[in-house]
Short mmCIF file of C-alpha atoms and ligand atoms in Angstrom, two decimals:
data_model
loop_
_atom_site.label_atom_id
_atom_site.label_comp_id
_atom_site.label_asym_id
_atom_site.label_seq_id
_atom_site.Cartn_x
_atom_site.Cartn_y
_atom_site.Cartn_z
CA MET A 1 -15.96 -146.57 -27.90
CA SER A 2 -15.61 -143.06 -29.23
CA ILE A 3 -13.96 -141.34 -32.17
CA VAL A 4 -11.46 -138.79 -31.00
CA ASP A 5 -9.41 -136.89 -33.54
CA MET A 6 -5.72 -136.12 -33.15
CA ARG A 7 -6.58 -132.77 -31.59
CA GLY A 8 -8.69 -134.40 -28.90
CA ARG A 9 -12.11 -133.53 -30.32
CA GLN A 10 -14.69 -136.19 -29.64
CA ILE A 11 -16.82 -136.86 -32.70
CA ASP A 12 -20.32 -138.03 -31.77
CA TYR A 13 -22.52 -136.40 -34.41
CA ALA A 14 -22.94 -137.43 -38.06
CA ARG A 15 -24.83 -135.46 -40.68
CA ILE A 16 -25.85 -137.69 -43.55
CA SER A 17 -27.01 -136.16 -46.81
CA VAL A 18 -29.55 -138.48 -48.44
CA THR A 19 -29.80 -136.55 -51.70
CA ASP A 20 -28.25 -133.59 -53.47
CA ARG A 21 -31.58 -132.83 -55.16
CA CYS A 22 -34.04 -130.22 -54.00
CA ASN A 23 -37.42 -128.84 -54.99
CA TYR A 24 -36.15 -125.33 -54.16
CA ARG A 25 -33.29 -123.28 -55.54
CA CYS A 26 -32.40 -121.00 -52.63
CA VAL A 27 -30.19 -118.28 -54.03
CA TYR A 28 -27.48 -118.74 -51.39
CA CYS A 29 -27.37 -122.51 -51.79
CA MET A 30 -27.91 -123.55 -55.41
CA PRO A 31 -27.62 -122.05 -58.87
CA GLU A 32 -30.91 -121.40 -60.66
CA GLU A 33 -30.50 -124.40 -62.95
CA GLY A 34 -29.79 -126.65 -59.96
CA VAL A 35 -26.63 -128.68 -59.53
CA LYS A 36 -25.70 -131.63 -61.70
CA SER A 37 -27.39 -134.43 -59.80
CA VAL A 38 -25.57 -137.61 -58.96
CA SER A 39 -27.36 -140.49 -60.69
CA HIS A 40 -29.57 -142.72 -58.55
CA GLY A 41 -27.16 -145.64 -58.75
CA ASP A 42 -24.35 -143.54 -57.37
CA ILE A 43 -26.01 -142.40 -54.17
CA LEU A 44 -26.09 -144.39 -50.97
CA ARG A 45 -29.03 -146.79 -50.89
CA TYR A 46 -31.13 -146.76 -47.75
CA GLU A 47 -29.84 -150.16 -46.65
CA GLU A 48 -26.28 -148.90 -47.18
CA ILE A 49 -26.98 -145.90 -44.97
CA ILE A 50 -28.18 -148.25 -42.24
CA TRP A 51 -25.12 -150.48 -42.67
CA LEU A 52 -22.81 -147.47 -42.44
CA ALA A 53 -24.73 -146.03 -39.49
CA ARG A 54 -24.25 -149.29 -37.55
CA ILE A 55 -20.51 -148.79 -37.89
CA LEU A 56 -20.68 -145.11 -37.01
CA VAL A 57 -22.78 -145.85 -33.92
CA SER A 58 -20.37 -148.62 -32.89
CA LEU A 59 -17.60 -146.01 -33.14
CA GLY A 60 -19.41 -143.63 -30.79
CA ILE A 61 -21.75 -141.54 -32.96
CA ARG A 62 -24.78 -140.70 -30.78
CA HIS A 63 -26.64 -138.26 -33.00
CA ILE A 64 -27.50 -138.68 -36.67
CA ARG A 65 -29.11 -135.94 -38.73
CA PHE A 66 -30.50 -136.46 -42.21
CA THR A 67 -30.17 -133.55 -44.56
CA GLY A 68 -29.70 -132.87 -48.25
CA GLY A 69 -30.60 -131.24 -50.70
CA GLU A 70 -34.12 -131.71 -49.49
CA PRO A 71 -34.35 -135.09 -47.74
CA LEU A 72 -38.08 -135.45 -48.35
CA VAL A 73 -37.75 -135.24 -52.15
CA ARG A 74 -36.06 -138.63 -52.06
CA ARG A 75 -38.62 -141.34 -52.69
CA GLY A 76 -39.27 -143.47 -49.62
CA MET A 77 -37.52 -141.09 -47.22
CA ALA A 78 -40.36 -140.91 -44.70
CA GLU A 79 -40.62 -144.72 -44.59
CA PHE A 80 -36.85 -144.89 -44.26
CA LEU A 81 -36.97 -142.64 -41.20
CA VAL A 82 -39.24 -145.18 -39.52
CA ASP A 83 -36.97 -148.10 -40.49
CA PHE A 84 -33.94 -146.19 -39.30
CA ARG A 85 -35.53 -145.41 -35.95
CA ARG A 86 -36.49 -149.08 -35.54
CA GLU A 87 -32.86 -150.01 -36.13
CA PHE A 88 -31.49 -147.31 -33.79
CA PRO A 89 -34.08 -146.77 -31.06
CA ASP A 90 -31.76 -144.97 -28.66
CA ILE A 91 -29.78 -142.43 -30.66
CA ALA A 92 -30.71 -138.80 -31.19
CA LEU A 93 -32.28 -138.70 -34.66
CA SER A 94 -33.00 -135.49 -36.49
CA MET A 95 -33.61 -134.00 -39.90
CA THR A 96 -33.16 -130.65 -41.60
CA THR A 97 -35.84 -129.77 -44.13
CA ASN A 98 -37.45 -126.90 -45.99
CA ALA A 99 -40.79 -128.28 -44.62
CA SER A 100 -42.60 -128.04 -47.96
CA LEU A 101 -43.23 -131.80 -48.11
CA ILE A 102 -43.92 -132.59 -44.47
CA THR A 103 -47.70 -132.65 -44.67
CA GLY A 104 -47.83 -135.87 -46.69
CA ALA A 105 -45.19 -137.48 -44.47
CA ARG A 106 -46.78 -136.62 -41.14
CA ALA A 107 -47.66 -140.18 -40.06
CA MET A 108 -44.18 -141.52 -40.82
CA ILE A 109 -42.43 -138.59 -39.17
CA THR A 110 -44.52 -139.18 -36.06
CA ALA A 111 -43.63 -142.88 -36.09
CA ALA A 112 -39.94 -142.08 -36.49
CA ARG A 113 -39.88 -140.31 -33.11
CA LEU A 114 -37.49 -137.59 -34.24
CA SER A 115 -35.50 -135.96 -31.47
CA SER A 116 -35.42 -132.71 -33.37
CA LEU A 117 -36.42 -131.17 -36.67
CA ASN A 118 -34.81 -128.08 -38.17
CA ILE A 119 -36.94 -126.12 -40.61
CA SER A 120 -35.47 -123.52 -42.93
CA LEU A 121 -37.51 -120.34 -42.99
CA ASP A 122 -35.76 -117.21 -44.18
CA THR A 123 -38.73 -114.88 -44.44
CA LEU A 124 -42.41 -114.70 -43.60
CA ASP A 125 -43.20 -112.56 -46.61
CA PRO A 126 -44.70 -114.68 -49.45
CA GLU A 127 -43.07 -112.64 -52.22
CA LYS A 128 -39.68 -112.58 -50.59
CA PHE A 129 -40.02 -116.30 -49.91
CA ALA A 130 -40.70 -116.95 -53.60
CA SER A 131 -37.68 -114.86 -54.56
CA ILE A 132 -35.16 -116.36 -52.09
CA THR A 133 -36.20 -119.94 -52.94
CA ARG A 134 -36.73 -118.98 -56.62
CA VAL A 135 -39.66 -121.44 -56.85
CA GLY A 136 -41.07 -121.91 -53.36
CA ASP A 137 -44.57 -121.28 -52.10
CA ILE A 138 -44.68 -120.21 -48.46
CA GLU A 139 -48.13 -121.75 -47.99
CA SER A 140 -46.76 -125.28 -48.33
CA VAL A 141 -44.11 -124.46 -45.74
CA MET A 142 -46.67 -123.01 -43.33
CA SER A 143 -48.75 -126.19 -43.71
CA GLY A 144 -45.59 -128.23 -43.23
CA ILE A 145 -44.77 -126.37 -40.03
CA SER A 146 -48.27 -126.98 -38.68
CA ALA A 147 -47.99 -130.66 -39.56
CA ALA A 148 -44.53 -130.91 -37.97
CA LEU A 149 -45.83 -129.44 -34.75
CA GLU A 150 -48.33 -132.31 -34.54
CA CYS A 151 -45.71 -135.04 -34.91
CA GLY A 152 -44.57 -135.15 -31.29
CA ILE A 153 -41.00 -134.15 -32.17
CA GLY A 154 -38.74 -133.33 -29.21
CA VAL A 155 -37.56 -129.94 -30.46
CA VAL A 156 -38.58 -128.05 -33.60
CA LYS A 157 -36.23 -125.25 -34.63
CA THR A 158 -36.32 -122.74 -37.43
CA ASN A 159 -33.19 -121.85 -39.39
CA THR A 160 -33.02 -118.35 -40.85
CA VAL A 161 -30.08 -117.23 -42.95
CA LEU A 162 -29.87 -113.49 -42.34
CA ILE A 163 -28.99 -111.37 -45.37
CA ARG A 164 -28.65 -107.61 -45.06
CA GLY A 165 -31.10 -105.73 -47.20
CA PHE A 166 -33.22 -108.84 -47.68
CA ASN A 167 -34.55 -110.10 -44.35
CA ASP A 168 -32.62 -108.33 -41.59
CA ASP A 169 -35.60 -106.00 -41.11
CA GLU A 170 -37.77 -109.04 -40.35
CA LEU A 171 -35.65 -110.41 -37.53
CA PRO A 172 -37.99 -109.55 -34.61
CA ARG A 173 -40.97 -110.88 -36.56
CA THR A 174 -39.12 -114.09 -37.43
CA LEU A 175 -38.17 -114.70 -33.79
CA ASN A 176 -41.68 -113.96 -32.54
CA PHE A 177 -43.22 -116.26 -35.14
CA ALA A 178 -41.12 -119.21 -33.94
CA TRP A 179 -41.70 -118.53 -30.24
CA ASP A 180 -45.44 -118.14 -30.73
CA LYS A 181 -45.55 -121.62 -32.26
CA GLY A 182 -43.36 -123.19 -29.58
CA MET A 183 -40.29 -123.50 -31.84
CA THR A 184 -36.72 -122.44 -31.13
CA PRO A 185 -35.49 -119.93 -33.71
CA ARG A 186 -31.92 -120.01 -34.93
CA ILE A 187 -30.25 -117.33 -36.98
CA ILE A 188 -27.53 -118.53 -39.34
CA GLU A 189 -24.75 -116.22 -40.38
CA PHE A 190 -24.68 -116.08 -44.16
CA MET A 191 -21.71 -118.20 -45.24
CA PRO A 192 -19.67 -117.36 -48.33
CA LEU A 193 -20.41 -120.58 -50.19
CA SER A 194 -22.20 -119.34 -53.26
CA GLU A 195 -20.34 -117.46 -55.94
CA GLY A 196 -21.31 -113.88 -56.57
CA LEU A 197 -24.00 -113.48 -53.94
CA TRP A 198 -22.09 -113.24 -50.68
CA GLY A 199 -20.48 -109.95 -49.76
CA THR A 200 -19.53 -108.17 -46.56
CA ASP A 201 -22.32 -105.71 -47.32
CA LYS A 202 -24.82 -108.61 -47.12
CA PHE A 203 -23.37 -110.14 -43.98
CA VAL A 204 -25.03 -109.64 -40.61
CA GLY A 205 -22.87 -110.91 -37.75
CA ALA A 206 -23.86 -112.38 -34.41
CA SER A 207 -23.21 -109.16 -32.49
CA GLU A 208 -25.70 -107.29 -34.64
CA VAL A 209 -28.27 -110.06 -34.28
CA LEU A 210 -27.93 -109.77 -30.52
CA ARG A 211 -28.28 -106.01 -30.68
CA ILE A 212 -31.50 -106.23 -32.71
CA ALA A 213 -32.87 -109.05 -30.52
CA GLY A 214 -32.16 -106.83 -27.50
CA SER A 215 -35.50 -105.12 -28.08
CA LEU A 216 -37.26 -108.46 -27.41
CA GLY A 217 -35.66 -109.62 -24.20
CA ASN A 218 -32.80 -109.62 -21.80
CA TRP A 219 -30.54 -112.24 -23.33
CA ALA A 220 -27.94 -114.22 -21.42
CA PRO A 221 -25.79 -116.94 -22.99
CA VAL A 222 -26.81 -120.48 -22.10
CA THR A 223 -24.94 -123.68 -22.77
CA THR A 224 -27.79 -125.95 -23.85
CA THR A 225 -31.36 -125.49 -24.91
CA GLY A 226 -32.94 -128.87 -25.24
CA GLY A 227 -31.07 -129.75 -28.42
CA SER A 228 -29.68 -133.19 -28.88
CA SER A 229 -26.01 -132.40 -29.26
CA ARG A 230 -23.64 -129.56 -28.75
CA GLY A 231 -23.00 -127.75 -31.96
CA PRO A 232 -22.15 -124.52 -33.66
CA ALA A 233 -25.08 -122.53 -32.33
CA ALA A 234 -24.57 -120.18 -29.42
CA TYR A 235 -27.83 -119.99 -27.48
CA TYR A 236 -29.30 -117.08 -25.56
CA ALA A 237 -32.20 -117.16 -23.14
CA ASP A 238 -34.37 -114.63 -21.40
CA ALA A 239 -35.05 -115.73 -17.82
CA ALA A 240 -38.25 -113.70 -17.52
CA THR A 241 -40.03 -115.22 -20.53
CA GLY A 242 -38.16 -118.54 -20.81
CA ARG A 243 -37.65 -117.83 -24.50
CA SER A 244 -34.41 -118.71 -26.23
CA PHE A 245 -32.82 -118.46 -29.63
CA GLY A 246 -29.60 -119.58 -31.27
CA ILE A 247 -27.08 -117.93 -33.55
CA ILE A 248 -24.94 -120.11 -35.80
CA GLU A 249 -21.80 -118.05 -35.72
CA ALA A 250 -20.19 -119.92 -38.56
CA VAL A 251 -18.30 -116.91 -39.85
CA SER A 252 -17.72 -114.51 -36.95
CA ASN A 253 -16.89 -117.06 -34.27
CA HIS A 254 -15.64 -120.34 -35.64
CA PHE A 255 -16.52 -123.30 -33.56
CA CYS A 256 -13.68 -125.48 -34.82
CA SER A 257 -12.18 -126.17 -31.40
CA SER A 258 -15.40 -127.81 -30.18
CA CYS A 259 -16.52 -129.30 -33.51
CA ASN A 260 -18.02 -132.74 -32.89
CA ARG A 261 -19.30 -133.66 -36.34
CA LEU A 262 -18.56 -135.54 -39.48
CA ARG A 263 -20.51 -135.41 -42.71
CA ILE A 264 -21.45 -138.10 -45.20
CA THR A 265 -22.40 -136.90 -48.67
CA ALA A 266 -25.17 -138.49 -50.71
CA SER A 267 -22.56 -140.13 -52.91
CA GLY A 268 -20.95 -141.83 -49.97
CA ASN A 269 -17.97 -139.64 -49.24
CA MET A 270 -17.01 -138.46 -45.80
CA ARG A 271 -16.18 -134.85 -45.11
CA ALA A 272 -14.40 -133.95 -41.93
CA CYS A 273 -15.23 -130.25 -42.28
CA LEU A 274 -17.86 -128.21 -44.12
CA PHE A 275 -15.20 -125.73 -45.15
CA ASN A 276 -12.66 -128.27 -46.35
CA ASN A 277 -13.21 -129.74 -49.82
CA GLU A 278 -11.24 -132.89 -49.11
CA GLU A 279 -13.47 -135.96 -49.18
CA ILE A 280 -12.75 -139.48 -48.02
CA PRO A 281 -14.36 -141.98 -50.40
CA LEU A 282 -16.39 -144.59 -48.55
CA MET A 283 -18.78 -145.81 -51.26
CA LYS A 284 -16.53 -148.58 -52.64
CA LEU A 285 -15.79 -149.85 -49.14
CA ILE A 286 -19.49 -149.76 -48.28
CA ARG A 287 -20.48 -151.63 -51.46
CA GLU A 288 -17.83 -154.27 -50.71
CA LEU A 289 -19.17 -154.54 -47.14
CA ASP A 290 -15.62 -153.87 -45.99
CA GLU A 291 -16.32 -153.00 -42.36
CA ASP A 292 -12.67 -152.81 -41.31
CA GLY A 293 -11.91 -150.60 -44.30
CA VAL A 294 -14.73 -148.19 -43.38
CA ILE A 295 -13.56 -148.03 -39.77
CA ARG A 296 -9.99 -147.30 -40.89
CA ALA A 297 -11.12 -144.66 -43.39
CA VAL A 298 -13.41 -142.88 -40.91
CA THR A 299 -10.97 -142.87 -38.00
CA ALA A 300 -8.10 -141.70 -40.21
CA GLY A 301 -10.25 -139.27 -42.21
CA ILE A 302 -11.46 -137.47 -39.15
CA ASN A 303 -7.97 -136.06 -38.75
CA LEU A 304 -8.57 -133.95 -41.86
CA LYS A 305 -10.68 -131.77 -39.59
CA PRO A 306 -8.64 -128.58 -39.46
CA GLU A 307 -7.59 -127.11 -36.15
CA GLU A 308 -9.07 -123.79 -37.11
CA TRP A 309 -11.06 -122.09 -39.86
CA ARG A 310 -9.08 -121.66 -43.06
CA GLY A 311 -11.74 -119.90 -45.10
CA ALA A 312 -14.64 -121.25 -47.03
CA ALA A 313 -14.77 -123.80 -49.77
CA ASP A 314 -16.19 -122.06 -52.79
CA GLY A 315 -18.68 -122.86 -55.49
CA ALA A 316 -22.45 -122.71 -55.69
CA GLY A 317 -24.13 -125.95 -54.86
CA VAL A 318 -21.68 -126.79 -52.11
CA MET A 319 -24.31 -126.66 -49.38
CA SER A 320 -26.91 -128.66 -51.23
CA GLY A 321 -24.36 -131.38 -51.90
CA ILE A 322 -23.02 -131.61 -48.35
CA GLY A 323 -26.15 -130.81 -46.45
CA GLY A 324 -25.11 -127.68 -44.56
N1 SAM B 401 -33.11 -128.51 -47.75
C1 SAM B 401 -32.98 -128.53 -46.33
C2 SAM B 401 -33.19 -127.14 -45.75
O1 SAM B 401 -33.16 -126.17 -46.50
O2 SAM B 401 -33.35 -127.05 -44.54
C3 SAM B 401 -31.68 -129.13 -45.83
C4 SAM B 401 -30.42 -128.81 -46.56
S1 SAM B 401 -29.87 -127.11 -46.47
C5 SAM B 401 -28.39 -127.18 -47.44
C6 SAM B 401 -29.30 -127.01 -44.79
C7 SAM B 401 -29.15 -125.63 -44.25
O3 SAM B 401 -28.07 -124.98 -44.90
C8 SAM B 401 -30.36 -124.73 -44.41
O4 SAM B 401 -30.79 -124.28 -43.14
C9 SAM B 401 -29.85 -123.58 -45.24
O5 SAM B 401 -30.46 -122.36 -44.90
C10 SAM B 401 -28.38 -123.60 -44.91
N2 SAM B 401 -27.55 -122.92 -45.90
C11 SAM B 401 -27.43 -123.21 -47.22
N3 SAM B 401 -26.57 -122.35 -47.82
C12 SAM B 401 -26.13 -121.49 -46.85
C13 SAM B 401 -25.24 -120.37 -46.83
N4 SAM B 401 -24.60 -119.96 -47.91
N5 SAM B 401 -25.05 -119.73 -45.64
C14 SAM B 401 -25.68 -120.15 -44.52
N6 SAM B 401 -26.52 -121.20 -44.49
C15 SAM B 401 -26.76 -121.85 -45.63
FE1 SF4 B 402 -32.87 -126.72 -51.13
FE2 SF4 B 402 -32.29 -126.42 -48.55
FE3 SF4 B 402 -30.55 -125.58 -50.43
FE4 SF4 B 402 -32.85 -124.28 -50.13
S1 SF4 B 402 -31.21 -124.46 -48.58
S2 SF4 B 402 -31.94 -124.95 -52.11
S3 SF4 B 402 -34.24 -125.87 -49.57
S4 SF4 B 402 -31.13 -127.67 -50.05
#
């Protein structure tokens, strides 16, 4: 069984946001006051996520990533990862996190046998880190990274949103930091999703990233790099050192034609596309245990995935609500 949309794209990857809350307020993701949180009763319960995931897996989803907001701020998340893995021993299971809360969750994350973990890390400079996250302390992230590297996770990647005038000067240092720790760095093109902050003057495109990275290796495009599903990142490797890095070319080179993903928001809506505000409500169907209804909604809703990029959805807080 597989979900194929009307344009022939096979959908095998689901990103599930478990919360829209976060302990950070990254300037490109959330307004300073945070976003109006959905009340606890209106977000998917853990058992509902498992129920929905059974349907998604039966439809052909082979990779599930938990994201947020910050997944680990949700109470019981680490235990849930273990339960989820027990329920789905064979799928690729991953999580995207700011790493600040990993240390206390180390045992559970190990038990959950994650296929991959993506850690956001925009800068290595403590002051810049505090300013981009508005409240974050880089020490907790560094401890979290060390803890993550002891959890036996298949692949640990770093995600760095590159912003001109803020952290573009740190690019070589950021790449070297990840490689030295055995992680795969990924550079994310800054997406215009937060009002007021994005501008062409702040944007650093993939071609410039490659030019700067040119001082660190002889980069050739590669199709895979040990990740668990194909995705929006273009990867480059240096044959001499075996090092690789990815660039998420979300703005300069849209990956719509090979997009393989669907998104579930914390409040139980499906999104066919990050850049398309249309949501397919699933919560009522899930709470009524209407399996046929969910299957119909997902298979029909997937056709809302546009053929090509039509520009970004706007509004601060978009990313934290959908999970990037
Ligand atoms: N809190 C977790 C974290 O930060 O990794 C998971 C959720 S966060 C919304 C997922 C990813 O979206 C992060 O890597 C973050 O850097 C990225 N992101 C958020 N806003 C973005 C923007 N405007 N442009 C590019 N990436 C963005
Ligand atoms: Fe929180 Fe992640 Fe958004 Fe930063 S990028 S505010 S850590 S959800």
